[in-house]
């Protein structure tokens, strides 16, 4: 993905204008999910790689999956996959075209001290 051309992007009313407006605010910023719903294309052009826990994906990224035009991910990667419960992984998996799962037989099972992995 390339950075959007400034002269071709309507700054005031477009995604770039919304993003710049939210950055300059000191109070009453949009929640992250709503901000990404409105500015997903420009945010992903500026920052194509998101590093998030499965729980953060569910909390902050808009719903929609691969068919959505909100956010479009080529791959979802799980490192230390044995530390992630399958039910927590599904929302992240649904947002990517490919899935890469990394783990080995020596990994420990998920921590049972809390209902979700403490990341």
XYZ file of N, CA and C in Angstrom:
357
model
N 0.845 -1.186 0.000
C 0.000 0.000 0.000
C 0.881 1.236 0.000
N 0.418 2.231 -0.682
C 1.162 3.485 -0.753
C 0.493 4.519 0.139
N 1.304 5.521 0.539
C 0.731 6.617 1.303
C -0.210 7.407 0.404
N -1.327 7.867 0.927
C -2.262 8.623 0.092
C -1.658 9.963 -0.313
N -1.916 10.356 -1.547
C -1.420 11.651 -2.026
C -2.206 12.758 -1.346
N -1.494 13.701 -0.762
C -2.168 14.769 -0.013
C -3.044 15.632 -0.897
N -2.549 15.975 -2.087
C -3.316 16.854 -2.958
C -4.545 16.163 -3.552
N -4.582 14.818 -3.528
C -5.729 14.091 -4.069
C -6.733 13.702 -2.990
N -6.399 13.947 -1.729
C -7.272 13.562 -0.624
C -8.012 14.787 -0.100
N -9.357 14.791 -0.155
C -10.081 15.931 0.415
C -9.866 15.954 1.932
N -9.106 16.940 2.391
C -8.654 16.950 3.777
C -9.773 17.207 4.763
N -10.607 18.180 4.520
C -11.606 18.545 5.521
C -12.657 17.490 5.770
N -13.239 16.958 4.719
C -14.373 16.062 4.880
C -13.998 14.593 4.780
N -12.819 14.287 4.301
C -12.441 12.905 4.095
C -11.878 12.249 5.342
N -11.359 11.044 5.143
C -10.794 10.279 6.251
C -9.588 10.989 6.858
N -8.760 11.593 6.011
C -7.583 12.297 6.518
C -7.982 13.478 7.396
N -9.014 14.205 6.986
C -9.503 15.329 7.787
C -10.050 14.873 9.129
N -10.788 13.772 9.113
C -11.323 13.213 10.366
C -10.183 12.803 11.290
N -9.179 12.127 10.726
C -8.043 11.674 11.527
C -7.264 12.857 12.089
N -6.993 13.860 11.265
C -6.282 15.048 11.750
C -7.074 15.778 12.820
N -8.378 15.859 12.640
C -9.219 16.508 13.648
C -9.180 15.792 14.983
N -9.224 14.457 14.952
C -9.186 13.679 16.198
C -7.818 13.782 16.874
N -6.759 13.852 16.087
C -5.413 13.960 16.657
C -5.240 15.276 17.399
N -5.842 16.342 16.887
C -5.661 17.654 17.509
C -6.564 17.893 18.721
N -7.585 17.052 18.897
C -8.492 17.221 20.040
C -7.783 16.910 21.350
N -8.156 17.647 22.390
C -7.654 17.353 23.735
C -8.684 16.572 24.550
N -9.958 16.709 24.203
C -11.033 16.022 24.917
C -12.044 15.489 23.924
N -12.860 14.560 24.426
C -13.985 14.013 23.671
C -13.583 13.403 22.326
N -12.467 12.661 22.328
C -12.071 11.955 21.122
C -13.042 10.813 20.854
N -13.138 10.428 19.598
C -13.962 9.281 19.234
C -13.384 8.015 19.849
N -14.225 7.058 20.211
C -13.694 5.754 20.631
C -12.895 5.140 19.469
N -11.909 4.326 19.791
C -11.019 3.753 18.778
C -11.808 3.010 17.708
N -12.780 2.221 18.100
C -13.568 1.461 17.115
C -14.268 2.394 16.127
N -14.899 3.461 16.615
C -15.589 4.399 15.726
C -14.598 5.155 14.853
N -13.450 5.517 15.420
C -12.426 6.198 14.632
C -11.958 5.306 13.483
N -11.723 4.026 13.758
C -11.290 3.112 12.703
C -12.403 2.822 11.698
N -13.658 2.868 12.121
C -14.762 2.711 11.170
C -14.767 3.860 10.175
N -14.445 5.055 10.644
C -14.486 6.245 9.783
C -13.194 6.464 9.001
N -12.062 5.988 9.537
C -10.767 6.304 8.916
C -9.936 5.059 8.603
N -10.562 3.898 8.533
C -9.836 2.645 8.380
C -8.896 2.589 7.191
N -9.330 3.083 6.035
C -8.502 3.019 4.831
C -7.234 3.842 4.985
N -7.360 5.050 5.495
C -6.185 5.930 5.626
C -5.261 5.440 6.740
N -5.834 4.947 7.838
C -5.017 4.425 8.941
C -4.210 3.227 8.459
N -4.847 2.356 7.698
C -4.134 1.174 7.220
C -3.103 1.523 6.159
N -3.320 2.580 5.397
C -2.309 3.030 4.440
C -1.092 3.581 5.179
N -1.331 4.261 6.292
C -0.226 4.827 7.074
C 0.454 3.779 7.950
N -0.309 2.816 8.433
C 0.178 1.798 9.365
C -0.390 0.439 8.960
N 0.232 -0.249 7.990
C -0.364 -1.483 7.466
C -0.270 -2.700 8.387
N 0.562 -2.652 9.419
C 0.736 -3.800 10.308
C 0.241 -3.434 11.706
N -0.732 -4.183 12.203
C -1.257 -3.971 13.548
C -0.776 -5.120 14.423
N -0.236 -4.821 15.596
C 0.174 -5.861 16.538
C -0.765 -5.778 17.736
N -1.658 -6.767 17.851
C -2.701 -6.712 18.860
C -2.957 -8.098 19.423
N -3.413 -8.144 20.661
C -3.865 -9.414 21.242
C -5.237 -9.738 20.653
N -5.649 -10.999 20.701
C -6.986 -11.344 20.193
C -8.102 -10.555 20.885
N -7.955 -10.316 22.170
C -8.966 -9.551 22.889
C -9.013 -8.103 22.390
N -7.859 -7.496 22.136
C -7.813 -6.127 21.624
C -8.438 -6.036 20.233
N -8.247 -7.064 19.417
C -8.877 -7.086 18.095
C -10.387 -6.998 18.248
N -10.941 -7.790 19.150
C -12.391 -7.787 19.366
C -12.880 -6.454 19.912
N -12.078 -5.825 20.768
C -12.504 -4.582 21.395
C -12.376 -3.374 20.478
N -11.304 -3.295 19.693
C -10.988 -2.055 18.996
C -11.227 -2.050 17.494
N -11.148 -3.184 16.835
C -11.324 -3.179 15.382
C -12.795 -3.326 15.031
N -13.250 -2.579 14.038
C -14.649 -2.690 13.626
C -14.970 -4.100 13.145
N -16.200 -4.500 13.305
C -16.640 -5.804 12.822
C -16.739 -5.760 11.310
N -16.659 -6.920 10.686
C -16.850 -6.933 9.245
C -16.159 -8.075 8.549
N -15.025 -8.528 9.034
C -14.320 -9.633 8.405
C -13.700 -9.262 7.083
N -13.328 -10.264 6.320
C -12.601 -10.062 5.072
C -13.450 -9.338 4.025
N -14.756 -9.562 3.994
C -15.607 -8.925 2.996
C -15.789 -7.435 3.267
N -15.444 -6.970 4.437
C -15.620 -5.580 4.801
C -14.573 -4.710 4.124
N -14.939 -3.476 3.822
C -13.971 -2.530 3.272
C -13.369 -1.671 4.379
N -13.774 -1.922 5.634
C -13.270 -1.112 6.736
C -11.784 -1.340 6.944
N -11.386 -2.553 7.189
C -9.988 -2.935 7.356
C -9.789 -4.257 6.639
N -8.681 -4.364 5.952
C -8.432 -5.534 5.124
C -7.027 -6.051 5.427
N -6.923 -7.251 6.037
C -5.627 -7.795 6.413
C -5.254 -8.975 5.530
N -4.026 -8.985 5.060
C -3.529 -10.097 4.249
C -3.340 -11.346 5.098
N -2.814 -11.172 6.318
C -2.511 -12.328 7.160
C -2.737 -11.985 8.631
N -3.155 -12.996 9.376
C -3.256 -12.920 10.830
C -2.264 -13.944 11.362
N -1.385 -13.514 12.264
C -0.333 -14.386 12.774
C -0.520 -14.564 14.276
N -0.521 -15.819 14.717
C -0.568 -16.138 16.140
C 0.772 -16.759 16.520
N 1.522 -16.070 17.362
C 2.737 -16.634 17.932
C 2.377 -17.099 19.341
N 3.039 -18.134 19.829
C 2.664 -18.730 21.119
C 1.177 -19.081 21.089
N 0.781 -19.760 20.032
C -0.635 -20.043 19.794
C -1.284 -20.856 20.905
N -0.506 -21.634 21.631
C -1.116 -22.433 22.687
C -1.611 -21.567 23.845
N -1.219 -20.309 23.882
C -1.660 -19.401 24.931
C -2.982 -18.709 24.598
N -3.536 -19.012 23.430
C -4.762 -18.361 22.985
C -5.894 -19.393 22.937
N -6.996 -19.077 23.574
C -8.173 -19.939 23.500
C -8.784 -19.813 22.108
N -9.267 -20.914 21.545
C -9.863 -20.857 20.206
C -11.008 -19.847 20.096
N -11.855 -19.774 21.113
C -12.987 -18.841 21.048
C -12.541 -17.376 21.050
N -11.354 -17.095 21.602
C -10.826 -15.733 21.563
C -10.163 -15.438 20.221
N -9.719 -16.471 19.525
C -8.996 -16.292 18.264
C -9.919 -16.064 17.072
N -11.138 -16.544 17.135
C -12.044 -16.503 15.977
C -12.267 -15.086 15.438
N -12.520 -14.062 16.280
C -12.713 -12.720 15.715
C -11.479 -12.209 14.953
N -10.299 -12.528 15.432
C -9.081 -12.102 14.725
C -8.923 -12.876 13.426
N -9.181 -14.175 13.462
C -9.049 -15.013 12.268
C -9.999 -14.529 11.168
N -11.190 -14.103 11.538
C -12.184 -13.686 10.547
C -11.807 -12.401 9.824
N -10.816 -11.676 10.327
C -10.441 -10.406 9.718
C -9.276 -10.522 8.732
N -8.774 -11.718 8.497
C -7.641 -11.880 7.596
C -7.908 -12.866 6.481
N -7.117 -12.765 5.417
C -7.240 -13.695 4.296
C -6.461 -14.979 4.533
N -5.365 -14.884 5.298
C -4.527 -16.040 5.595
C -4.322 -16.117 7.098
N -4.041 -17.321 7.578
C -3.771 -17.536 8.995
C -2.438 -18.249 9.142
N -1.590 -17.714 10.001
C -0.308 -18.342 10.309
C -0.297 -18.603 11.809
N -0.129 -19.870 12.192
C -0.139 -20.264 13.596
C 1.240 -20.821 13.928
N 1.873 -20.246 14.964
C 3.222 -20.649 15.352
C 3.177 -21.216 16.762
N 3.775 -22.381 16.940
C 3.838 -23.012 18.252
C 4.630 -24.302 18.153
N 4.912 -24.893 19.284
C 5.605 -26.177 19.285
C 5.071 -27.044 20.418
N 5.536 -28.278 20.469
C 5.021 -29.224 21.455
C 5.432 -28.883 22.883
N 6.473 -28.095 23.089
C 6.921 -27.764 24.441
C 6.154 -26.590 25.054
N 5.281 -25.964 24.313
C 4.552 -24.826 24.855
C 3.577 -25.278 25.936
N 3.373 -24.402 26.886
C 2.428 -24.670 27.970
C 1.008 -24.375 27.506
N 0.017 -25.005 28.109
C -1.376 -24.680 27.768
C -1.721 -23.273 28.274
N -2.855 -22.741 27.858
C -3.236 -21.398 28.321
C -3.272 -21.313 29.843
N -2.954 -20.132 30.352
C -2.983 -19.887 31.789
C -4.425 -19.962 32.271
N -4.650 -20.695 33.347
C -6.021 -20.871 33.843
C -6.328 -19.967 35.028
N -5.442 -19.021 35.355
C -5.676 -18.129 36.468
C -6.778 -17.126 36.197
N -7.007 -16.795 34.917
C -8.084 -15.894 34.559
C -8.813 -16.496 33.357
N -10.028 -16.045 33.075
C -10.794 -16.687 32.002
C -10.187 -16.473 30.615
N -9.386 -15.464 30.448
C -8.726 -15.206 29.169
C -7.236 -15.077 29.400
N -6.428 -15.349 28.377
C -4.971 -15.219 28.579
C -4.622 -13.796 29.029
N -3.828 -13.701 30.037
C -3.386 -12.398 30.550
C -2.178 -11.969 29.731
N -2.401 -11.087 28.778
C -1.334 -10.659 27.872
C -0.847 -9.291 28.261
